[in-house]
Short mmCIF file of C-alpha atoms in Angstrom, two decimals:
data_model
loop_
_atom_site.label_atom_id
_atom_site.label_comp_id
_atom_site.label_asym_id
_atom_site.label_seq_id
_atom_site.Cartn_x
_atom_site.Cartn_y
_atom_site.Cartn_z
CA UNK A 13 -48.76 -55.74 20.55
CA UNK A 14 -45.15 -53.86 20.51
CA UNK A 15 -42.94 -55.60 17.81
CA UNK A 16 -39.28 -55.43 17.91
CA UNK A 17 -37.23 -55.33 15.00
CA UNK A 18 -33.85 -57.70 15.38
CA UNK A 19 -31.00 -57.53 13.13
CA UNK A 20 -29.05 -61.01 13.91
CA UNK A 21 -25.77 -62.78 13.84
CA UNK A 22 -23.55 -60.45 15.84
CA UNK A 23 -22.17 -61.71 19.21
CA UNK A 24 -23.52 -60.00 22.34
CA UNK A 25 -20.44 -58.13 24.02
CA UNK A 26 -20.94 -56.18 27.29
CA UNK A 27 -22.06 -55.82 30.83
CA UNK A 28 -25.53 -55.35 32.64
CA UNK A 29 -26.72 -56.08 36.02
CA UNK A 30 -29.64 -57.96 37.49
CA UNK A 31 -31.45 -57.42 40.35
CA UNK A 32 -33.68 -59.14 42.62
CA UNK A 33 -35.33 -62.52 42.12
CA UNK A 34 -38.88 -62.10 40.49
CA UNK A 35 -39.94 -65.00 42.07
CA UNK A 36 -38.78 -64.12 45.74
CA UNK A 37 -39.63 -60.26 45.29
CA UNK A 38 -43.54 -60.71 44.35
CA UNK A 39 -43.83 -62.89 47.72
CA UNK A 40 -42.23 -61.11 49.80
CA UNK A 41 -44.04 -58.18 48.86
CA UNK A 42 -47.07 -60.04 49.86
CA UNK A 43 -45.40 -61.17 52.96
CA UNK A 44 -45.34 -57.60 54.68
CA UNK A 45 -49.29 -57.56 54.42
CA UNK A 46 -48.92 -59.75 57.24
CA UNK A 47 -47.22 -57.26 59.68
CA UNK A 48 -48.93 -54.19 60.74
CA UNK A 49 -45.59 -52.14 60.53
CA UNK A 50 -43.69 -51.28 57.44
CA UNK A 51 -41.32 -52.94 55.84
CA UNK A 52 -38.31 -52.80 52.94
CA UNK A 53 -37.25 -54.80 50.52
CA UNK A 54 -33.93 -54.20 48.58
CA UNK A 55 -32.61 -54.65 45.22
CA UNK A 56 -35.80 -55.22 43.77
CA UNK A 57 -36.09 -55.13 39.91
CA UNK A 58 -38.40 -53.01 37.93
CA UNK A 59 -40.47 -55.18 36.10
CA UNK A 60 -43.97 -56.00 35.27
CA UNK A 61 -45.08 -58.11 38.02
CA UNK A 62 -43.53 -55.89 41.14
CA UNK A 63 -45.99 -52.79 39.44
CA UNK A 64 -49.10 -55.96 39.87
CA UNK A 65 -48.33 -56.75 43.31
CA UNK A 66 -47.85 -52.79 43.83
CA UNK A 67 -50.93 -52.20 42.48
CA UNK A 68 -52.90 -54.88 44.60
CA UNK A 69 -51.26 -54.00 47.69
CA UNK A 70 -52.55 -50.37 47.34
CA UNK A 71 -56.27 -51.49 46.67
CA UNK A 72 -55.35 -52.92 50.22
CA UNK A 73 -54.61 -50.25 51.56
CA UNK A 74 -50.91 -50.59 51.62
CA UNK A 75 -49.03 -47.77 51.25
CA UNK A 76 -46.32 -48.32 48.63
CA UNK A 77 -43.30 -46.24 47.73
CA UNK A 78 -40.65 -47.57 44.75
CA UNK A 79 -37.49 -45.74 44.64
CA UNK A 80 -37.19 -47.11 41.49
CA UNK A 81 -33.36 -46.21 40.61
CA UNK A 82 -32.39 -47.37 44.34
CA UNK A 83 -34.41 -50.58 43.61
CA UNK A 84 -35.93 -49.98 47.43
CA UNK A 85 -39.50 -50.71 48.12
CA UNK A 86 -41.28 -49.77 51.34
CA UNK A 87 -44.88 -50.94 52.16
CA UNK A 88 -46.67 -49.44 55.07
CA UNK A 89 -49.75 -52.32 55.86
CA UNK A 90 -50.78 -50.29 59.09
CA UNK A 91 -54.29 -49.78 57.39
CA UNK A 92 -55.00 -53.07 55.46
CA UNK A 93 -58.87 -52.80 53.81
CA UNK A 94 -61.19 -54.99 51.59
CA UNK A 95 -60.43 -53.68 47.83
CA UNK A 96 -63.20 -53.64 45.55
CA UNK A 97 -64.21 -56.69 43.83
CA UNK A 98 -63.94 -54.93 39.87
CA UNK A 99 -60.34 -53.17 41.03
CA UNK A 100 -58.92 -56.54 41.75
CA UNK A 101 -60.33 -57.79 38.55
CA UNK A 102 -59.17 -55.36 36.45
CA UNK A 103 -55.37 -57.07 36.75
CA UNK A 104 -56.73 -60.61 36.00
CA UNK A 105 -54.03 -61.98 33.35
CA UNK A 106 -51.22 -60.08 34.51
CA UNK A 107 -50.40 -61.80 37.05
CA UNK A 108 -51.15 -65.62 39.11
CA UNK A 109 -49.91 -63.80 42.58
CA UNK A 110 -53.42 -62.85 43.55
CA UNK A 111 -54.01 -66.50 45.27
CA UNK A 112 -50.74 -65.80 47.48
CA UNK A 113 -52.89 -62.22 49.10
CA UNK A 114 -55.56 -65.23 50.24
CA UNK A 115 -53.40 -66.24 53.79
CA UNK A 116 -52.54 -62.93 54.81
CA UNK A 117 -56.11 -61.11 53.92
CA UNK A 118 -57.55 -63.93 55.88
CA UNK A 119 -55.46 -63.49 59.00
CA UNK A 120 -55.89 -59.20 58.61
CA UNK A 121 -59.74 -59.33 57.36
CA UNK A 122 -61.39 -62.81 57.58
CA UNK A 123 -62.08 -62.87 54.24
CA UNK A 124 -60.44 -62.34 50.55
CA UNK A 125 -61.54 -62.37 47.30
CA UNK A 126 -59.81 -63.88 43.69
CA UNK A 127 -60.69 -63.15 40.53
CA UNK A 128 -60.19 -65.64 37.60
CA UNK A 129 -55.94 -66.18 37.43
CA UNK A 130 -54.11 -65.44 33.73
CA UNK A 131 -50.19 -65.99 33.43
CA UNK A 132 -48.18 -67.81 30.90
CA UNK A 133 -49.82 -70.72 29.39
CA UNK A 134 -46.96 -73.26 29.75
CA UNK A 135 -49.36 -76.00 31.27
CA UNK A 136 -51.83 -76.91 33.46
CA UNK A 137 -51.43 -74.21 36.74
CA UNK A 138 -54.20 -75.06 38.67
CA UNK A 139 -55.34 -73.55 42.31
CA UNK A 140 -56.87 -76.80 43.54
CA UNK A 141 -53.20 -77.16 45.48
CA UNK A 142 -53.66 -73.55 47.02
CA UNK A 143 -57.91 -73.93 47.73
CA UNK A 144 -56.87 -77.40 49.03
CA UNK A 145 -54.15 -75.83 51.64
CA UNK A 146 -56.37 -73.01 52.53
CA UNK A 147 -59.25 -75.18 53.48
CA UNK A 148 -56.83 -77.65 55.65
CA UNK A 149 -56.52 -74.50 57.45
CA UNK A 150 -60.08 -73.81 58.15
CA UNK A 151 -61.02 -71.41 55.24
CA UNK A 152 -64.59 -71.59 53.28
CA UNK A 153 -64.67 -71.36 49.94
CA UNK A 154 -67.06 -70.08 48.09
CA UNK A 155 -67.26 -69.96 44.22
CA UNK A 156 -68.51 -66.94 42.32
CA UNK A 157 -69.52 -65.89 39.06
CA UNK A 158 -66.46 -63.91 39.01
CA UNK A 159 -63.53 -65.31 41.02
CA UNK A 160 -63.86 -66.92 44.48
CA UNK A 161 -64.85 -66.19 48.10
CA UNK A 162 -62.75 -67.38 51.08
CA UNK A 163 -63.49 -66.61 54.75
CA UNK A 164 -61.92 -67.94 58.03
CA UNK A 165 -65.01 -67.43 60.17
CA UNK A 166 -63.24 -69.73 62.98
CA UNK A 167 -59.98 -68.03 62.49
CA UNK A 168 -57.40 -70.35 60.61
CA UNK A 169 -55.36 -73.38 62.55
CA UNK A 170 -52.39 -75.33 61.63
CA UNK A 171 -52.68 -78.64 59.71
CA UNK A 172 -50.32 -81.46 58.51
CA UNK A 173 -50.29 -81.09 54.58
CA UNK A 174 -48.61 -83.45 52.24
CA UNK A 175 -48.47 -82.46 48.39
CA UNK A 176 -48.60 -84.89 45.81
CA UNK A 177 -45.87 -82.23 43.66
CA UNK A 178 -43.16 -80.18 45.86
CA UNK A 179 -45.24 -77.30 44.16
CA UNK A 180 -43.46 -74.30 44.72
CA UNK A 181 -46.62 -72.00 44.95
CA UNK A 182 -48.14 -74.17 47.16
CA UNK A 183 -45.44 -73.97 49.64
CA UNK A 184 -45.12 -70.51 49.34
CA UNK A 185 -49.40 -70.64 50.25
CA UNK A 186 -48.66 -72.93 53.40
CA UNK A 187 -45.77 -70.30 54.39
CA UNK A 188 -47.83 -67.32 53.66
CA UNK A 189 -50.97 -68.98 55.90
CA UNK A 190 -49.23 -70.76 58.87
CA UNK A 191 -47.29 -68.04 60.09
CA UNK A 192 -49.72 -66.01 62.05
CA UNK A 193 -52.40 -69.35 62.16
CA UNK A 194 -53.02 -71.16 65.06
CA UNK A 195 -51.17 -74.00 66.07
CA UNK A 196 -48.81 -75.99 64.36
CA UNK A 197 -48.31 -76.56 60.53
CA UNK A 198 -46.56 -79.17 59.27
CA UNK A 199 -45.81 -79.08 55.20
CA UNK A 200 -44.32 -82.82 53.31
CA UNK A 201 -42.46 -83.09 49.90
CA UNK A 202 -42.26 -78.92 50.09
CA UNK A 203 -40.51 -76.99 47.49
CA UNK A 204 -37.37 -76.01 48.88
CA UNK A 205 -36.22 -73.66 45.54
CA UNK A 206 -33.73 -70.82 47.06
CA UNK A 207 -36.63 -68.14 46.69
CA UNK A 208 -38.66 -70.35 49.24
CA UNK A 209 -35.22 -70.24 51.34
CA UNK A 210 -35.18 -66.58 51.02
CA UNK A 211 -38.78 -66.20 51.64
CA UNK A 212 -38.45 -68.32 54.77
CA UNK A 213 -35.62 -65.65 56.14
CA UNK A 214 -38.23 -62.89 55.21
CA UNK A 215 -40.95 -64.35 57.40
CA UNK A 216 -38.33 -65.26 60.24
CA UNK A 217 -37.35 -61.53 60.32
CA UNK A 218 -41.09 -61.32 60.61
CA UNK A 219 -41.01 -62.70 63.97
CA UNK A 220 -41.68 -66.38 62.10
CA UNK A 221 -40.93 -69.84 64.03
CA UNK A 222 -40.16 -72.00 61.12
CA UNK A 223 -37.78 -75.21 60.96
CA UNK A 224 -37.06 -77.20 57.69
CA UNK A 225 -35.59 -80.66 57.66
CA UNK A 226 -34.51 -83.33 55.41
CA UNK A 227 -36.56 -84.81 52.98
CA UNK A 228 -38.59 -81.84 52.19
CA UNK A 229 -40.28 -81.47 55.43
CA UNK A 230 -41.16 -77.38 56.82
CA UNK A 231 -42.76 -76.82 60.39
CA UNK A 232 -44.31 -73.57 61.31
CA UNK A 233 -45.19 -72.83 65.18
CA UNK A 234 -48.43 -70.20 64.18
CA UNK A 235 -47.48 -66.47 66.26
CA UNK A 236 -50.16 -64.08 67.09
CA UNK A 237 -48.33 -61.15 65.40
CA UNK A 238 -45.62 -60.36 62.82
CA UNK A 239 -43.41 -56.71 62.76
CA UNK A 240 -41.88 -55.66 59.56
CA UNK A 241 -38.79 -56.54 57.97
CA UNK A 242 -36.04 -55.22 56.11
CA UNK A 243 -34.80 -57.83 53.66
CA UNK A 244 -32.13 -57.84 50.51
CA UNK A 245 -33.52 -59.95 47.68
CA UNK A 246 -31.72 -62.46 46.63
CA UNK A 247 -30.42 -62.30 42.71
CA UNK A 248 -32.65 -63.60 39.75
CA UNK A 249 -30.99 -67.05 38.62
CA UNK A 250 -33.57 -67.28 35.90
CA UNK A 251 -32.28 -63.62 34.19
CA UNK A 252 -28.80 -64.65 34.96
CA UNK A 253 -29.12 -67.91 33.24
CA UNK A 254 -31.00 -66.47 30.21
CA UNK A 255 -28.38 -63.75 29.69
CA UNK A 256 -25.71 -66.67 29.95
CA UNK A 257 -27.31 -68.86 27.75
CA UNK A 258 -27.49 -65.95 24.99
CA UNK A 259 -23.82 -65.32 25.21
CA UNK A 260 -23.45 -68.98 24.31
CA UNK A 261 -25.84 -68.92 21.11
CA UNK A 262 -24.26 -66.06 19.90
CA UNK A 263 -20.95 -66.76 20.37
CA UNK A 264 -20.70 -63.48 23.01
CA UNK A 265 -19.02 -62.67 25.97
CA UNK A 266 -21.32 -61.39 28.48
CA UNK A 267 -20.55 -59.88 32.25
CA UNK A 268 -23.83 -60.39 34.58
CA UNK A 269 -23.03 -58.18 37.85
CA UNK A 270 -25.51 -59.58 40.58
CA UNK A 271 -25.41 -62.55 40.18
CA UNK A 272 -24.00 -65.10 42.27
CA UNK A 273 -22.90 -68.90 41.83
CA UNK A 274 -24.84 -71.03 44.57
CA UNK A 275 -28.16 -71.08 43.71
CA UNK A 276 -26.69 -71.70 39.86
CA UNK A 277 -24.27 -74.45 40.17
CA UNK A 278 -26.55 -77.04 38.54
CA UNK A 279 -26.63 -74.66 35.57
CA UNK A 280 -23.46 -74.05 35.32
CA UNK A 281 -22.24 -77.02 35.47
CA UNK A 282 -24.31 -78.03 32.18
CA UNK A 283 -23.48 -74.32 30.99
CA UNK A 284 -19.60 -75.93 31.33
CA UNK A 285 -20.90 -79.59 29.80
CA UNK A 286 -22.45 -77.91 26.24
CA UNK A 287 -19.02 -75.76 26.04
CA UNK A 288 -19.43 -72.67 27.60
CA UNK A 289 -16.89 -70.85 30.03
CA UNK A 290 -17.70 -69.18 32.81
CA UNK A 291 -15.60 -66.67 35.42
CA UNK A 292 -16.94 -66.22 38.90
CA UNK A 293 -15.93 -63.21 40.65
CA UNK A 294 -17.30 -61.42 43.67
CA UNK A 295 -19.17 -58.81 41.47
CA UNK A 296 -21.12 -61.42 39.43
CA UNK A 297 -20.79 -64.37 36.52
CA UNK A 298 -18.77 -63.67 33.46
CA UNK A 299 -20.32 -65.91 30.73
CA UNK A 300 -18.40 -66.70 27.33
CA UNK A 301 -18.50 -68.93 23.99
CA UNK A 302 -14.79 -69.60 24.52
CA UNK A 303 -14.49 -70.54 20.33
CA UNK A 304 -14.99 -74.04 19.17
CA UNK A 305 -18.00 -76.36 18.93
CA UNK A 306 -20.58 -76.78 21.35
CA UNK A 307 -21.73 -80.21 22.38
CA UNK A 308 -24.53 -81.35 22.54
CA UNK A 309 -26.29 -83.19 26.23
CA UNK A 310 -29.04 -84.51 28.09
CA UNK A 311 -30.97 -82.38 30.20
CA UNK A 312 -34.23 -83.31 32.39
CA UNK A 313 -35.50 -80.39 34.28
CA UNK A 314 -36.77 -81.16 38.07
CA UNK A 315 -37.61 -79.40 41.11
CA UNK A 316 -34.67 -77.88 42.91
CA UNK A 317 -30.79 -78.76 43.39
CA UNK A 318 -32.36 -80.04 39.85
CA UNK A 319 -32.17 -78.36 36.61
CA UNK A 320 -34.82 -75.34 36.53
CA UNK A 321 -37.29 -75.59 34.32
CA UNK A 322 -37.35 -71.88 33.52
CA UNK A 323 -33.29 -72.52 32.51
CA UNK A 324 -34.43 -75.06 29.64
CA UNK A 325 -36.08 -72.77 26.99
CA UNK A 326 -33.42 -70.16 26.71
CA UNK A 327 -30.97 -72.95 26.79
CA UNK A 328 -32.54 -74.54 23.96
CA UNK A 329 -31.69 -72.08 21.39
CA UNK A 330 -27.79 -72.15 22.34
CA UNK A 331 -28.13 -76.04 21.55
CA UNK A 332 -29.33 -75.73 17.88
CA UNK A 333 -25.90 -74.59 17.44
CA UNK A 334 -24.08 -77.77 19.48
CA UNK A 335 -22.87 -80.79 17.67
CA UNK A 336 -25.19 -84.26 17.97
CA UNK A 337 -28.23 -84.92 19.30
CA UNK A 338 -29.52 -83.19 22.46
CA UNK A 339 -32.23 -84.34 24.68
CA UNK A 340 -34.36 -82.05 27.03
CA UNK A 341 -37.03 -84.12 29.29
CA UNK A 342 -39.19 -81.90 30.95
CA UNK A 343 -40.94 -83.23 34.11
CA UNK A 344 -42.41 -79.60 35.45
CA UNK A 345 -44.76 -78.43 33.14
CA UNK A 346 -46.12 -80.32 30.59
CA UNK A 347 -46.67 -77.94 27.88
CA UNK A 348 -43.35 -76.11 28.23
CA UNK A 349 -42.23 -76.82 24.14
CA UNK A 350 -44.97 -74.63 22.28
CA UNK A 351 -42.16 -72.11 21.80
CA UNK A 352 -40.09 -74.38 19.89
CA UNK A 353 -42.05 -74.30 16.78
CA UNK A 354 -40.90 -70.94 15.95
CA UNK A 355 -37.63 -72.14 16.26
CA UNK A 356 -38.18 -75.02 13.83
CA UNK A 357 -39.41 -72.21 11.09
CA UNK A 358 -36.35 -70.25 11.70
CA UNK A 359 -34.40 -73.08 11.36
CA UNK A 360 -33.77 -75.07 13.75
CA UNK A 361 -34.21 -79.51 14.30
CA UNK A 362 -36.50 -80.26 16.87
CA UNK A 363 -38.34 -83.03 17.35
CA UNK A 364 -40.99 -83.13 19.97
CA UNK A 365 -42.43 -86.52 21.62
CA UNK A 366 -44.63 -87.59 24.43
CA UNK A 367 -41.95 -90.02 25.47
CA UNK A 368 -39.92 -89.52 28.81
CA UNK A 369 -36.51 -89.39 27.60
CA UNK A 370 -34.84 -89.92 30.45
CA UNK A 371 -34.46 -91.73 33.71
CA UNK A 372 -36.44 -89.77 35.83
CA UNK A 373 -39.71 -90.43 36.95
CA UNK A 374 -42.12 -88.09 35.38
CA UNK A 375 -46.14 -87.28 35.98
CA UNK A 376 -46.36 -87.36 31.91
CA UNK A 377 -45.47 -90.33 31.41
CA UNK A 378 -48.81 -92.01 31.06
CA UNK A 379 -49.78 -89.13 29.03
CA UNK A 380 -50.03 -88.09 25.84
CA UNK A 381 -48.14 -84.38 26.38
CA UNK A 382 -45.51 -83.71 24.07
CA UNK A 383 -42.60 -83.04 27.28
CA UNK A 384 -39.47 -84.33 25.55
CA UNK A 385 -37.51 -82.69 22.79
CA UNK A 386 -34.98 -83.99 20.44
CA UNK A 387 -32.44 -81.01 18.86
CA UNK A 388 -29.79 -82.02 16.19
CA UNK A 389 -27.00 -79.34 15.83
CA UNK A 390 -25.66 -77.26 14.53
CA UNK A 391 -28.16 -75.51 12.40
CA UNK A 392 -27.81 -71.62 10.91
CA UNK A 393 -30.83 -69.48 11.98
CA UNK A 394 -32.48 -67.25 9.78
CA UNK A 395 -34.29 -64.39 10.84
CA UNK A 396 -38.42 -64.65 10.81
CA UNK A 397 -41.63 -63.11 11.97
CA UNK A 398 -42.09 -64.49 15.91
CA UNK A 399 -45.37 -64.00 18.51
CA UNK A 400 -44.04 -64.13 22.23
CA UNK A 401 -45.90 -67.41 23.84
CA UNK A 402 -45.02 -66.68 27.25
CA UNK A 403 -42.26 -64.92 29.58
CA UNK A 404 -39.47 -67.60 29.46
CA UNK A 405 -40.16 -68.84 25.51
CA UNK A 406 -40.04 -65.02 24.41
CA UNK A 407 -36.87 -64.42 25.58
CA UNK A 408 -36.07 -67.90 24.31
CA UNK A 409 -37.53 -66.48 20.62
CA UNK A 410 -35.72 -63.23 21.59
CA UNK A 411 -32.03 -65.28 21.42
CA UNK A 412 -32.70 -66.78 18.44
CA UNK A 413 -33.73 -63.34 16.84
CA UNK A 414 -30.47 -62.34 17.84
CA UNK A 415 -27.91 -65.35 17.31
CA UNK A 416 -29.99 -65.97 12.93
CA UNK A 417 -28.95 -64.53 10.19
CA UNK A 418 -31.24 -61.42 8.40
CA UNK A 419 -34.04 -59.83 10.49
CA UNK A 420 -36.76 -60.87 12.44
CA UNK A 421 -40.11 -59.22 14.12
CA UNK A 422 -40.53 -60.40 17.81
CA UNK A 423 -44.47 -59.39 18.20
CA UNK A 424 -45.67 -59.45 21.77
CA UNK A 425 -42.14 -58.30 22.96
CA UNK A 426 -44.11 -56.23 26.16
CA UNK A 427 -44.74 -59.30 27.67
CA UNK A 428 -41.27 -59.89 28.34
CA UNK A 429 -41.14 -56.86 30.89
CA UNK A 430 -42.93 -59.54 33.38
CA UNK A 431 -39.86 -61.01 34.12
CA UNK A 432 -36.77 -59.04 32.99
CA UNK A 433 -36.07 -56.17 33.61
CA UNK A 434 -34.95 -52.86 31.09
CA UNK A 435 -34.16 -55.89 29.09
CA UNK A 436 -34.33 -53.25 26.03
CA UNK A 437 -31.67 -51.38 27.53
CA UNK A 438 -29.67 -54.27 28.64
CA UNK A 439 -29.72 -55.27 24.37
CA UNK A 440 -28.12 -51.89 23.70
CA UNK A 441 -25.51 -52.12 25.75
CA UNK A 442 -24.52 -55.74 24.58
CA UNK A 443 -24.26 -54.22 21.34
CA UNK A 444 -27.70 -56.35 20.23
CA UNK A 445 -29.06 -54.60 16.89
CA UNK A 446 -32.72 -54.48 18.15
CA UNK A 447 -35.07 -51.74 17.73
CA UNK A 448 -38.71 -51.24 18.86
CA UNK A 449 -40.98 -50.38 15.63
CA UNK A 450 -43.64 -47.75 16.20
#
């Protein structure tokens, strides 16, 4: 694993830029498999999981081109093929977007193969939600030793689906399927996250007939055929927010060009609540520690206009430096406060419980995960030896690194490029005192 060396307690002081959102980008990316002519995607960001989907769409058949300082993508699907069963499995654990290639292999070649998904381990992912949606649709499903089997031998036809969770992957699977199937599709309690927005206006350049309405409800009219699109990625909240949330634990000042305020206003507005200051302008979110103590809050995260779950961890670290007691209920994934124990040896007060501690209803409840954390602030950092649990918890360990006193070792730190991109660079120009050891 790479290890990077951090030398903390200096504020972050600078300017970098973020690009496309990595989880719009790796969808719509899928998206053009559906089309038989090419399409382009802007401003996308060079990270891990674009070079995944890359890769996958080329054992496809897709031709792929990456002008990578442009941030341009173009994908040519006019010769779509069956990719090897080992090929595909070779990227098992880099990557859950494999399930999303199911609807639009099935619509190109009757049939797809998964292998076995990886990703972070921040809870229980499972596919039942996507094999369940698929086979409303008319797929079979066969399991295999290695991965799974699905065919549309009668073609696939719309279906009224309601999910138990507005899972965003599983609306993303209904979008990805219904387009081109026959019929109607109806979708209830659907994710409507901005990235599902934007993926909707990437399918509707498609040639798409979709509708959403109040209380969570999308309708698809299937089409026979889809064209290409050309389509400008919306920003990456999640990046935006973690850079934001560093400023604040180390007392910085940090510029984000790219990104933009809609999509963040629930985070900003507890960004505001803890002490921060922010700036809005029309080339992106200015981000301070303004001087003076942070306070401490409540915070349950929830399915969007909520607070994002990816927001929390990064967040975190910033409030083992606020005054009082503050309490984070998580009610996404139920394992999501692993990382915290690194913070505790560096540190930090943080109590974890399997209580709700909040007011909103939560699928842990009645269970015995440990989803709701107790931090008492401030507390001085000091620097420590730290293994990277999972994309949004090592950047989360990657803060505190930086905001502690003395050095720490960040092991793992390559797993990080999943989600954020040049992030190494990005620490040099903030002034960050991080270096990779060979």
């Amino acid at each position: 694993m790479a290890v990077m060396r951090v030398e903390g307690g200096k504020p972050l002081v600078g300017e970098i830029f973020v690009r496309g959102a990595k989880n719009l980008v790796s969808k719509a990316m899928v998206a053009a498999l559906l089309a038989e002519s090419p399409s382009v995607l802007r401003n996308v960001p060079l990270i891990r999981d674009v070079d995944v989907v890359s890769d996958l769409l080329r054992l496809h058949g897709v031709e792929v081109d990456f002008d990578e300082e442009a941030g341009v993508l173009r994908m040519d699907p006019g010769h779509v093929k069956e990719a090897a069963v080992a090929q595909v499995g070779e990227l098992v654990g880099a990557s859950r977007i494999p399930i999303l290639f199911c609807g639009p292999l099935l619509h190109r070649l009757g049939r797809a193969f998964i292998p076995d998904l990886g990703g972070c381990r921040i809870g229980d992912r499972p596919i039942d939600f996507h094999l369940r949606i698929l086979r409303e649709f008319g797929a079979v499903i066969d399991k295999v030793p290695d991965g799974i089997e699905i065919s549309a031998p009668n073609g696939l036809r719309g279906a009224i689906i309601e999910l138990e969770y507005p899972s965003v992957g599983a609306t993303e699977q209904m979008l990805l399927t219904a387009v081109r199937a026959q019929g109607r599709t109806v979708l209830k309690n659907a994710a409507v996250e901005p990235e599902i927005m934007d993926l909707c206006a990437v399918l509707q350049k498609m040639g798409a007939r979709i509708s959403v309405a109040a209380e969570r409800v999308i309708t698809v009219d299937g089409v026979e055929e889809l064209k290409g699109y050309q389509h400008t990625a919306l920003a990456d909240r999640i990046e935006a927010a973690s850079w934001g949330a560093a400023a604040l634990a180390t007392g910085g000042d940090i510029m984000v060009r790219g990104a933009t305020q809609p999509e963040m206003m629930t985070y900003l507005n507890v960004f505001r609540n803890i002490g921060g200051a922010f700036d809005v302008t029309e080339e992106g979110i200015r981000f301070s520690h303004p001087g003076g103590d942070l306070q401490a809050v409540a915070i349950e995260t929830d399915v969007h206009p909520g607070f994002m779950t990816d927001w929390q961890q990064p967040l975190v670290v910033a409030l083992t430096q606020a005054s009082g007691l503050s309490i984070i209920h998580e009610t996404v994934y139920e394992n999501r406060f692993g990382f915290t124990s690194a913070l505790v040896d560096m540190g930090a007060k943080i109590q974890v419980y399997p209580n709700c501690l909040g007011p909103l209803t939560c699928r842990f409840g009645e269970r015995s995960f440990q989803h709701s954390a107790v931090v008492s602030g401030p507390t001085p950092l000091h620097g420590a030896d730290i293994e990277v649990p999972d994309l949004r918890g090592g950047f989360s360990h990657l803060i505190a690194a930086l905001t502690a006193s003395g050095t720490s070792r960040v092991h793992g730190i390559e797993l990080i490029n999943r989600g954020y991109e040049h992030f190494n660079a990005k620490l040099r120009a903030l002034g960050a005192r991080a270096t990779m050891e060979r």
